[in-house]
Short mmCIF file of C-alpha atoms and ligand atoms in Angstrom, two decimals:
data_model
loop_
_atom_site.label_atom_id
_atom_site.label_comp_id
_atom_site.label_asym_id
_atom_site.label_seq_id
_atom_site.Cartn_x
_atom_site.Cartn_y
_atom_site.Cartn_z
CA MET A 1 0.05 -0.04 -0.07
CA ARG A 2 1.16 3.78 -0.87
CA LEU A 3 0.81 6.28 1.75
CA SER A 4 -0.42 8.54 -0.40
CA ARG A 5 -3.19 6.46 -1.23
CA PHE A 6 -3.48 5.60 2.15
CA PHE A 7 -5.93 7.06 4.03
CA LEU A 8 -4.20 7.31 7.05
CA PRO A 9 -5.26 10.93 8.88
CA VAL A 10 -2.53 10.74 12.46
CA LEU A 11 -2.80 13.50 14.57
CA ARG A 12 -0.13 15.35 15.76
CA GLU A 13 -1.69 16.74 18.97
CA ASP A 14 -3.17 14.20 22.34
CA PRO A 15 -6.36 13.61 21.53
CA ARG A 16 -7.86 15.88 25.03
CA GLU A 17 -10.46 12.63 25.61
CA ALA A 18 -8.34 10.13 25.84
CA GLU A 19 -7.73 9.85 28.96
CA ILE A 20 -5.80 6.06 28.76
CA VAL A 21 -2.56 5.12 26.29
CA SER A 22 -4.53 2.92 24.16
CA HIS A 23 -7.51 5.19 23.00
CA ARG A 24 -4.90 7.89 22.84
CA LEU A 25 -2.14 6.18 20.28
CA MET A 26 -6.08 4.60 18.63
CA LEU A 27 -6.77 8.37 17.62
CA ARG A 28 -3.81 9.95 17.11
CA ALA A 29 -2.53 6.93 14.45
CA GLY A 30 -5.63 6.63 12.29
CA MET A 31 -6.84 4.28 13.94
CA ILE A 32 -10.77 4.98 15.12
CA ARG A 33 -12.51 7.67 14.91
CA GLN A 34 -15.82 8.36 18.06
CA GLU A 35 -19.36 9.12 16.13
CA THR A 36 -20.86 9.04 19.21
CA ALA A 37 -20.47 7.85 23.28
CA GLY A 38 -18.62 4.39 23.07
CA VAL A 39 -19.39 3.92 19.15
CA PHE A 40 -16.86 4.26 16.81
CA SER A 41 -15.83 3.41 13.05
CA TRP A 42 -12.83 1.72 12.41
CA LEU A 43 -10.54 3.75 9.88
CA PRO A 44 -8.64 1.52 7.29
CA LEU A 45 -5.21 0.75 9.53
CA GLY A 46 -7.98 0.10 12.95
CA HIS A 47 -9.81 -2.15 10.08
CA ARG A 48 -6.49 -3.83 9.14
CA VAL A 49 -5.87 -5.25 12.96
CA LEU A 50 -9.20 -5.68 13.51
CA THR A 51 -9.07 -8.46 10.36
CA LYS A 52 -5.38 -10.00 11.89
CA ILE A 53 -7.41 -10.28 15.76
CA MET A 54 -10.47 -11.76 13.68
CA ASP A 55 -8.25 -14.08 12.00
CA ILE A 56 -6.65 -15.77 14.77
CA VAL A 57 -9.78 -15.74 16.48
CA ARG A 58 -10.64 -18.03 13.85
CA GLU A 59 -7.41 -20.29 12.82
CA GLU A 60 -7.99 -21.07 16.93
CA GLN A 61 -11.31 -21.82 16.54
CA ALA A 62 -11.75 -23.83 12.97
CA ALA A 63 -8.72 -26.32 15.06
CA ALA A 64 -10.87 -26.67 18.25
CA GLY A 65 -13.65 -27.72 15.70
CA ALA A 66 -16.57 -25.50 15.80
CA LEU A 67 -18.32 -23.96 13.04
CA GLU A 68 -19.02 -20.19 12.08
CA MET A 69 -21.76 -19.24 10.94
CA LEU A 70 -23.15 -14.82 11.09
CA MET A 71 -27.09 -14.12 13.41
CA PRO A 72 -27.47 -10.81 12.85
CA THR A 73 -27.56 -7.85 15.22
CA ILE A 74 -30.99 -7.45 15.99
CA GLN A 75 -33.72 -9.93 17.50
CA PRO A 76 -37.05 -10.51 18.32
CA ALA A 77 -37.70 -9.33 21.98
CA GLU A 78 -40.01 -13.34 22.07
CA LEU A 79 -36.97 -14.61 22.34
CA TRP A 80 -35.55 -13.09 25.68
CA ARG A 81 -39.15 -13.04 26.80
CA ARG A 82 -38.83 -16.95 26.32
CA SER A 83 -36.05 -17.27 27.99
CA GLY A 84 -36.85 -15.27 31.27
CA ARG A 85 -34.01 -12.28 30.10
CA TYR A 86 -35.68 -10.31 29.09
CA ASP A 87 -37.21 -8.27 32.37
CA ASP A 88 -33.68 -8.67 34.17
CA TYR A 89 -31.39 -7.46 31.55
CA GLY A 90 -32.46 -3.82 32.25
CA LYS A 91 -31.10 -0.42 30.42
CA GLU A 92 -28.15 -1.96 28.95
CA MET A 93 -30.73 -3.89 26.67
CA LEU A 94 -31.38 -0.89 23.53
CA ARG A 95 -34.84 -1.61 22.70
CA ILE A 96 -36.03 -0.73 19.39
CA THR A 97 -39.87 -1.32 18.04
CA ASP A 98 -40.18 -1.57 14.77
CA ARG A 99 -43.23 0.79 12.05
CA ARG A 100 -45.72 -2.19 13.15
CA ASP A 101 -45.13 -1.95 16.69
CA ASN A 102 -43.18 -4.84 16.95
CA GLU A 103 -40.52 -5.32 20.03
CA LEU A 104 -36.91 -5.89 19.09
CA LEU A 105 -33.99 -5.17 20.26
CA TYR A 106 -30.11 -5.33 19.36
CA GLY A 107 -28.12 -8.41 20.49
CA PRO A 108 -26.13 -7.64 23.35
CA THR A 109 -25.06 -11.44 23.15
CA ASN A 110 -26.59 -14.36 21.42
CA GLU A 111 -27.58 -17.75 23.54
CA GLU A 112 -31.40 -17.25 23.18
CA MET A 113 -30.91 -16.73 19.13
CA ILE A 114 -28.29 -19.66 19.27
CA THR A 115 -30.43 -22.43 21.93
CA ALA A 116 -33.72 -21.09 19.46
CA ILE A 117 -32.27 -22.04 16.12
CA ILE A 118 -30.36 -26.09 17.73
CA ALA A 119 -34.10 -26.81 19.46
CA ASN A 120 -35.84 -26.54 16.27
CA ASP A 121 -33.06 -27.98 14.02
CA VAL A 122 -31.64 -30.77 15.68
CA GLN A 123 -33.62 -33.70 16.89
CA SER A 124 -31.14 -36.67 17.43
CA TYR A 125 -27.85 -37.23 19.93
CA ARG A 126 -26.43 -38.37 16.59
CA ASP A 127 -26.26 -34.38 15.43
CA LEU A 128 -24.71 -33.17 18.64
CA PRO A 129 -21.72 -32.01 19.61
CA LEU A 130 -21.86 -28.76 17.70
CA ASN A 131 -20.21 -25.78 18.09
CA LEU A 132 -20.97 -22.54 16.72
CA PHE A 133 -19.30 -19.42 17.01
CA HIS A 134 -20.11 -15.77 15.04
CA ILE A 135 -18.13 -12.61 15.36
CA GLN A 136 -20.34 -9.27 15.46
CA TRP A 137 -21.66 -6.61 16.86
CA LYS A 138 -22.72 -6.01 19.98
CA PHE A 139 -24.78 -3.45 21.80
CA ARG A 140 -24.29 -2.98 24.98
CA ASP A 141 -25.46 0.18 26.97
CA GLU A 142 -22.73 0.43 29.49
CA ILE A 143 -23.83 3.03 32.19
CA ARG A 144 -19.96 4.77 31.88
CA PRO A 145 -18.31 3.85 28.38
CA ARG A 146 -15.09 4.86 28.45
CA PHE A 147 -11.38 4.37 27.37
CA GLY A 148 -12.52 4.70 24.32
CA VAL A 149 -13.36 0.91 22.15
CA MET A 150 -11.81 -0.76 25.16
CA ARG A 151 -15.31 -0.34 26.87
CA GLY A 152 -17.19 0.73 23.94
CA ARG A 153 -21.07 0.06 23.71
CA GLU A 154 -21.03 -0.93 20.02
CA PHE A 155 -18.59 -3.33 20.08
CA LEU A 156 -17.50 -6.28 17.90
CA MET A 157 -17.32 -9.68 20.16
CA LYS A 158 -16.71 -13.73 19.08
CA ASP A 159 -19.59 -15.25 20.77
CA GLY A 160 -19.79 -19.52 20.39
CA TYR A 161 -21.75 -21.82 21.40
CA SER A 162 -22.11 -25.59 22.73
CA PHE A 163 -24.28 -27.83 22.71
CA ASP A 164 -23.60 -31.07 24.05
CA VAL A 165 -26.27 -34.88 25.36
CA SER A 166 -24.25 -35.50 28.78
CA GLU A 167 -22.17 -32.87 31.02
CA GLU A 168 -19.44 -33.98 31.04
CA ALA A 169 -19.50 -33.57 27.03
CA GLY A 170 -20.23 -30.30 28.08
CA ARG A 171 -17.41 -29.97 30.08
CA ALA A 172 -14.81 -32.14 27.99
CA ALA A 173 -16.56 -29.09 24.85
CA TYR A 174 -15.83 -26.26 27.86
CA ASN A 175 -12.55 -27.75 28.31
CA ARG A 176 -11.57 -27.16 24.34
CA MET A 177 -12.06 -23.89 24.40
CA PHE A 178 -10.51 -23.41 27.64
CA VAL A 179 -7.73 -24.17 25.44
CA ALA A 180 -8.54 -22.65 21.82
CA TYR A 181 -7.99 -19.33 24.66
CA LEU A 182 -4.92 -19.72 25.93
CA ARG A 183 -3.38 -20.31 21.88
CA THR A 184 -5.73 -17.82 20.87
CA PHE A 185 -3.87 -15.17 23.01
CA ALA A 186 -0.89 -16.23 23.30
CA ALA A 187 -0.88 -16.27 19.59
CA MET A 188 -1.50 -11.95 19.22
CA GLY A 189 2.02 -12.13 21.44
CA LEU A 190 -0.59 -12.15 24.54
CA LYS A 191 -0.17 -13.64 27.59
CA ALA A 192 -3.95 -14.11 29.48
CA ILE A 193 -3.73 -15.13 32.15
CA PRO A 194 -7.72 -17.23 32.86
CA MET A 195 -9.22 -16.46 36.63
CA ARG A 196 -11.77 -18.73 37.86
CA ALA A 197 -15.10 -15.95 38.02
CA GLU A 198 -18.44 -14.89 38.81
CA THR A 199 -20.80 -16.03 36.32
CA GLY A 200 -23.11 -13.11 36.20
CA PRO A 201 -26.18 -12.50 34.34
CA ILE A 202 -24.89 -14.86 32.18
CA GLY A 203 -25.51 -17.66 34.79
CA GLY A 204 -24.12 -21.65 35.10
CA ASN A 205 -21.45 -22.35 37.65
CA LEU A 206 -18.04 -22.80 35.67
CA SER A 207 -16.67 -20.21 34.64
CA HIS A 208 -13.03 -18.92 33.19
CA GLU A 209 -12.08 -14.61 32.47
CA PHE A 210 -8.83 -14.42 30.63
CA LEU A 211 -7.27 -10.98 31.33
CA ILE A 212 -4.24 -9.60 30.14
CA LEU A 213 -2.19 -7.54 32.68
CA ALA A 214 -2.25 -3.36 32.33
CA ASP A 215 -2.06 -0.53 34.55
CA THR A 216 -5.24 1.00 33.44
CA GLY A 217 -6.51 -2.87 33.68
CA GLU A 218 -10.75 -2.39 35.65
CA SER A 219 -9.98 -5.08 36.90
CA ALA A 220 -7.70 -5.82 40.39
CA VAL A 221 -5.83 -9.48 39.75
CA TYR A 222 -3.86 -11.31 42.45
CA PHE A 223 -2.13 -14.54 40.85
CA ASP A 224 0.68 -17.04 40.97
CA ARG A 225 3.47 -15.61 39.11
CA ALA A 226 3.83 -19.88 37.98
CA PHE A 227 1.70 -18.01 35.58
CA LEU A 228 4.11 -15.34 33.84
CA ASP A 229 6.78 -18.56 33.38
CA LYS A 230 3.60 -20.35 31.39
CA ASP A 231 4.46 -20.15 27.43
CA ALA A 232 1.04 -20.95 25.99
CA ALA A 233 2.17 -20.26 22.31
CA ALA A 234 4.06 -23.81 22.91
CA LEU A 235 1.75 -25.45 23.95
CA GLN A 236 0.70 -28.43 21.55
CA VAL A 237 -2.84 -30.45 21.35
CA ASP A 238 -4.57 -33.07 20.11
CA TYR A 239 -8.31 -31.20 20.22
CA ASP A 240 -9.77 -35.28 20.10
CA ASP A 241 -8.35 -36.23 22.65
CA ASP A 242 -10.47 -35.21 25.94
CA GLU A 243 -8.18 -36.41 28.52
CA ALA A 244 -5.06 -34.78 27.12
CA VAL A 245 -7.20 -31.44 26.79
CA ALA A 246 -8.39 -31.65 30.23
CA ALA A 247 -4.89 -31.43 31.49
CA ILE A 248 -4.42 -28.78 30.06
CA VAL A 249 -6.82 -27.32 31.58
CA ALA A 250 -6.00 -28.35 35.40
CA ASP A 251 -2.51 -26.75 34.60
CA TYR A 252 -3.40 -23.56 34.06
CA THR A 253 -6.32 -23.97 36.94
CA ALA A 254 -3.34 -25.08 39.88
CA PRO A 255 -2.57 -21.56 40.84
CA TYR A 256 -3.94 -19.19 42.08
CA ALA A 257 -5.50 -16.32 39.59
CA ALA A 258 -8.24 -14.92 40.72
CA THR A 259 -10.31 -11.30 40.41
CA ASP A 260 -11.08 -8.89 42.68
CA ASP A 261 -15.55 -10.44 42.97
CA ILE A 262 -13.83 -13.96 44.11
CA HIS A 263 -10.28 -12.94 45.64
CA ASP A 264 -10.38 -14.41 48.73
CA PRO A 265 -7.37 -13.02 50.39
CA ALA A 266 -7.08 -15.43 53.18
CA ARG A 267 -6.83 -18.13 50.22
CA PHE A 268 -4.02 -16.67 48.19
CA GLU A 269 -1.67 -16.26 51.28
CA LYS A 270 -2.02 -19.78 52.27
CA GLU A 271 -1.86 -20.73 48.65
CA VAL A 272 1.15 -19.52 47.07
CA PRO A 273 4.13 -17.99 48.56
CA GLN A 274 4.84 -14.72 49.28
CA GLU A 275 7.34 -14.65 47.30
CA ARG A 276 5.37 -15.36 44.29
CA ARG A 277 2.38 -13.68 44.81
CA VAL A 278 1.85 -10.67 42.22
CA GLU A 279 -0.93 -8.50 42.68
CA GLY A 280 -1.95 -6.29 40.14
CA ARG A 281 -4.50 -5.29 37.45
CA GLY A 282 -5.37 -6.98 34.56
CA ILE A 283 -7.68 -6.22 31.00
CA GLU A 284 -10.58 -8.61 30.48
CA VAL A 285 -10.01 -11.08 26.72
CA GLY A 286 -12.13 -13.58 26.90
CA HIS A 287 -15.31 -15.09 29.18
CA ILE A 288 -16.35 -18.63 29.00
CA PHE A 289 -19.31 -20.34 30.61
CA PHE A 290 -20.48 -24.44 30.71
CA PHE A 291 -24.26 -23.60 32.29
CA GLY A 292 -25.93 -26.63 31.46
CA ASP A 293 -29.61 -26.26 30.77
CA LYS A 294 -30.00 -23.03 31.97
CA TYR A 295 -31.62 -22.25 28.78
CA SER A 296 -31.89 -25.11 27.37
CA LYS A 297 -34.34 -25.70 29.85
CA PRO A 298 -36.63 -22.90 29.04
CA MET A 299 -36.62 -22.74 25.45
CA ASN A 300 -36.93 -26.67 25.25
CA CYS A 301 -34.18 -27.58 24.06
CA THR A 302 -33.87 -31.21 23.95
CA VAL A 303 -33.33 -34.38 21.98
CA LEU A 304 -33.29 -37.63 21.44
CA GLY A 305 -30.81 -39.45 23.50
CA PRO A 306 -29.50 -43.16 22.82
CA ASP A 307 -32.00 -44.92 24.44
CA GLY A 308 -35.38 -42.96 22.55
CA ARG A 309 -35.74 -40.17 25.46
CA GLU A 310 -35.29 -37.30 25.27
CA VAL A 311 -32.92 -35.28 27.31
CA THR A 312 -31.99 -31.50 27.51
CA VAL A 313 -28.95 -30.41 25.97
CA GLN A 314 -25.85 -29.22 28.27
CA SER A 315 -24.62 -25.45 26.93
CA GLY A 316 -21.49 -23.17 27.24
CA SER A 317 -20.73 -19.86 26.29
CA TYR A 318 -17.60 -18.50 24.73
CA GLY A 319 -16.29 -14.46 24.00
CA ILE A 320 -14.07 -13.38 23.60
CA GLY A 321 -13.48 -9.25 23.18
CA VAL A 322 -12.49 -8.61 19.64
CA SER A 323 -12.14 -4.82 19.06
CA ARG A 324 -11.72 -4.33 22.79
CA LEU A 325 -8.37 -7.34 22.21
CA ALA A 326 -7.46 -4.26 19.77
CA ALA A 327 -7.36 -1.72 23.04
CA ALA A 328 -5.26 -3.88 25.24
CA ILE A 329 -2.86 -4.88 22.44
CA ILE A 330 -1.62 -1.15 22.91
CA GLU A 331 -1.85 -1.27 26.35
CA ALA A 332 0.14 -4.25 26.28
CA SER A 333 2.97 -3.27 24.39
CA HIS A 334 3.89 0.46 22.73
CA ASP A 335 6.52 2.65 24.01
CA ASP A 336 6.53 6.91 24.41
CA ALA A 337 7.13 7.48 20.44
CA GLY A 338 3.59 5.35 20.07
CA ILE A 339 2.53 1.45 19.17
CA VAL A 340 4.81 -1.33 19.27
CA TRP A 341 2.26 -3.51 17.10
CA PRO A 342 3.61 -8.07 17.88
CA GLN A 343 3.73 -8.83 14.59
CA PRO A 344 1.32 -11.31 14.28
CA VAL A 345 -1.39 -8.69 14.23
CA ALA A 346 0.34 -5.44 13.16
CA PRO A 347 -1.37 -4.06 10.47
CA PHE A 348 1.80 -3.96 8.35
CA ASP A 349 4.64 -6.36 8.40
CA LEU A 350 6.65 -3.51 7.89
CA GLY A 351 7.43 0.15 6.58
CA LEU A 352 9.04 1.42 3.22
CA ILE A 353 10.41 5.38 4.41
CA ASN A 354 12.05 6.76 1.09
CA LEU A 355 13.69 9.53 2.77
CA ARG A 356 14.15 11.50 -0.72
CA GLN A 357 10.92 10.92 -2.42
CA GLY A 358 11.39 13.24 -5.96
CA ASP A 359 15.02 11.93 -6.29
CA ALA A 360 15.18 9.63 -9.10
CA ALA A 361 17.60 7.03 -7.79
CA THR A 362 16.28 6.97 -4.65
CA ASP A 363 12.88 6.57 -6.02
CA ALA A 364 13.75 3.68 -8.62
CA ALA A 365 15.92 1.58 -5.31
CA CYS A 366 11.97 2.08 -3.15
CA GLU A 367 10.03 1.19 -5.78
CA THR A 368 12.80 -1.65 -7.58
CA LEU A 369 12.36 -2.72 -3.14
CA TYR A 370 7.86 -2.08 -3.10
CA GLU A 371 8.04 -4.18 -5.80
CA ALA A 372 10.01 -6.86 -4.13
CA LEU A 373 8.30 -6.88 -0.99
CA ARG A 374 5.29 -7.26 -2.19
CA ASN A 375 6.00 -10.36 -5.20
CA ALA A 376 7.68 -12.31 -1.16
CA GLY A 377 4.39 -12.38 0.24
CA LEU A 378 5.34 -9.37 3.02
CA GLU A 379 2.77 -6.42 3.93
CA VAL A 380 4.35 -3.33 2.89
CA LEU A 381 3.21 -0.45 4.37
CA TYR A 382 5.65 2.35 1.26
CA ASP A 383 5.50 5.96 2.75
CA ASP A 384 6.27 7.77 -0.92
CA ARG A 385 4.99 10.74 0.11
CA ALA A 386 6.97 14.17 -0.30
CA ASP A 387 7.18 15.22 4.05
CA ARG A 388 10.49 15.78 6.06
CA ALA A 389 12.20 12.11 7.43
CA GLY A 390 12.03 13.83 10.69
CA GLU A 391 7.95 13.53 9.60
CA LYS A 392 8.36 10.16 7.89
CA PHE A 393 10.11 8.43 11.52
CA ALA A 394 7.34 10.19 13.55
CA ARG A 395 4.93 8.66 11.74
CA MET A 396 5.94 5.49 11.25
CA GLU A 397 6.73 5.28 15.15
CA LEU A 398 3.35 6.20 15.70
CA ILE A 399 1.93 3.82 13.78
CA GLY A 400 3.74 0.62 15.24
CA LEU A 401 4.64 -1.43 12.40
CA PRO A 402 6.98 -4.09 13.34
CA TRP A 403 9.78 -3.30 10.86
CA GLN A 404 11.63 -0.74 9.22
CA VAL A 405 12.87 -0.12 5.62
CA ILE A 406 14.84 3.58 5.14
CA VAL A 407 15.72 4.59 2.05
CA GLY A 408 18.00 7.62 1.72
CA PRO A 409 20.91 8.71 -0.52
CA ARG A 410 23.52 8.78 1.30
CA GLY A 411 23.22 4.46 1.64
CA LEU A 412 21.97 4.03 -1.60
CA LYS A 413 25.65 5.31 -2.39
CA ASP A 414 26.76 1.76 -0.98
CA GLY A 415 24.06 0.42 -2.34
CA LYS A 416 22.54 -0.64 1.32
CA ALA A 417 19.22 0.09 2.95
CA GLU A 418 18.90 0.55 6.51
CA VAL A 419 16.41 -1.76 9.03
CA LYS A 420 15.40 -1.26 11.72
CA ASN A 421 13.53 -3.34 14.44
CA ARG A 422 10.38 -1.45 16.01
CA ALA A 423 9.85 -2.79 19.21
CA SER A 424 14.29 -2.27 20.55
CA GLY A 425 14.59 0.11 17.97
CA ALA A 426 18.04 -1.68 17.15
CA THR A 427 19.49 -0.67 13.21
CA GLN A 428 21.28 -2.53 10.44
CA GLU A 429 22.53 -1.88 7.38
CA VAL A 430 21.36 -4.24 4.41
CA SER A 431 22.20 -4.82 1.28
CA LEU A 432 19.65 -3.36 -1.54
CA ASN A 433 19.71 -7.18 -2.90
CA ALA A 434 19.35 -8.92 0.55
CA VAL A 435 16.78 -6.84 2.42
CA VAL A 436 13.14 -9.39 1.38
CA ALA A 437 15.32 -12.53 2.47
CA ARG A 438 15.87 -10.61 5.93
CA MET A 439 12.14 -9.03 5.96
CA LEU A 440 10.43 -12.57 5.17
CA ASP A 441 12.98 -14.09 7.23
CA ALA A 442 11.87 -11.18 10.23
CA CYS A 443 8.20 -11.71 9.81
CA THR A 444 7.40 -14.82 9.57
CA GLU A 445 5.21 -16.31 12.12
CA PRO A 446 7.54 -17.70 14.88
CA PRO A 447 6.26 -21.60 15.30
CA GLY A 448 3.36 -23.43 16.99
CA ARG A 449 0.66 -22.40 16.01
CA GLY A 450 -1.17 -23.96 13.31
P1 LIG B 1 -17.01 -6.56 31.53
O1 LIG B 1 -16.95 -7.55 32.70
O2 LIG B 1 -15.85 -5.99 31.18
O3 LIG B 1 -17.65 -5.28 31.61
P2 LIG B 1 -18.72 -8.87 30.37
O4 LIG B 1 -18.90 -9.96 31.55
O5 LIG B 1 -19.90 -7.81 31.03
O6 LIG B 1 -17.83 -7.60 30.10
P3 LIG B 1 -19.15 -10.69 28.20
O7 LIG B 1 -20.60 -10.77 28.53
O8 LIG B 1 -17.93 -11.30 29.35
O9 LIG B 1 -18.78 -9.56 28.78
O10 LIG B 1 -18.68 -10.53 26.90
C1 LIG B 1 -17.36 -11.65 26.23
C2 LIG B 1 -16.58 -10.76 26.45
O11 LIG B 1 -16.63 -9.30 25.43
C3 LIG B 1 -15.42 -9.69 27.08
O12 LIG B 1 -14.62 -11.00 28.00
C4 LIG B 1 -14.82 -7.63 26.71
O13 LIG B 1 -13.84 -8.99 26.42
C5 LIG B 1 -15.88 -8.23 25.64
N1 LIG B 1 -16.35 -6.87 26.15
C6 LIG B 1 -17.94 -7.23 26.65
N2 LIG B 1 -18.09 -5.79 27.44
C7 LIG B 1 -17.11 -5.27 26.44
C8 LIG B 1 -17.44 -3.78 25.64
N3 LIG B 1 -18.44 -3.07 26.60
N4 LIG B 1 -16.71 -3.14 25.04
C9 LIG B 1 -15.59 -3.83 24.60
N5 LIG B 1 -15.50 -4.81 24.65
C10 LIG B 1 -16.18 -5.39 25.84
MG1 LIG B 2 -17.22 -10.62 31.04
#
């Protein structure tokens, strides 16, 4: 992509409305713009990040056996009356009436809708298990939308739902999602810690939240340092092997970890030696629940079992805050100059900077590199604008692409470009004809995924 043809409205000044660094940087880097409280447009740079996050979510969901579908944002109120949640949900739910006076709502979550689909279309135990997910916008009329997309009112969520014939099978489905979440967040370059959680309005008795550490997180977290030494990116898993999956869950739930909602200081002190106790703040990026028949019972979601008798289906639900993740990743990875994208979610692999736009030799060298890098399959943002070098550097640092390839007349005399790593700031002179190989090497995904 040529910057001259891209839409990247960067801001020089810190926007006054932004209280936390991710919100500030997302606005400054031209990723998002607010439309009304808690509702945002995603500009091209932000949209590319959102897409990368969704790709990673999809890949691991598929590996774990979940099927993608798409349900609407608008739901009939009647569905929610059947589960009994229509009145409980209160003012968080955006209620809408259409021209025929039908009562509708903008979905805050989809347990009712998917349970009704399964109740209608699945008759036999032979058709289970099923795990269905979608990535769709949600609306919750939060009392205090704040921190940009971190706590929006309209936000993008991946929500999945499992359906099984027995509690045992349902728990195995829960475990698969638990492990899929560990791998998903690790693939984004995040260390997410699973913490036992309260189930809240979704209900049920088994639940974990996945939190990443950040000073600006809304939850206080207390956990055993052992989590910091675990590397979920290296987890190998056979999702067909229930016991092996359960063993990973056991390993990741053994050390103490809790958010302030259910934190038990006495237990913390008893179970975790002082030097291993960590207290900090965290951002909830995922939340999983096993709630058995909480929705299937009132909504008559049953199947015929092997013995010909009707059994009520056992379910769980599994959410990932896709749009919140874009901000959470920035909270976890930035410096004074701007964002520092982990490679897997970066909007482009690298930025190619032409230091003397209009100089024939520099332009020619950049054009050649731009084409060669793209032909090698890399995603390149080519800064071909006629701005001052200082402005180009500052903008490229701000938007945080993992690598920069800098081409100017001085280096070109020796046939060289400068390669800079955004995270470490380390630079290296590289021969023009070695740049592609160097970048391919640098940008290839680390092992452990897929
Ligand atoms: P929170 O405790 O942060 O209000 P929640 O527990 O109400 O979230 P869930 O129903 O568990 O949310 O939703 C699944 C995921 O969706 C959450 O883990 C979070 O990452 C994301 N999410 C929830 N509410 C918002 C929001 N207002 N803005 C952005 N993302 C959100
Ligand atoms: Mg939650």
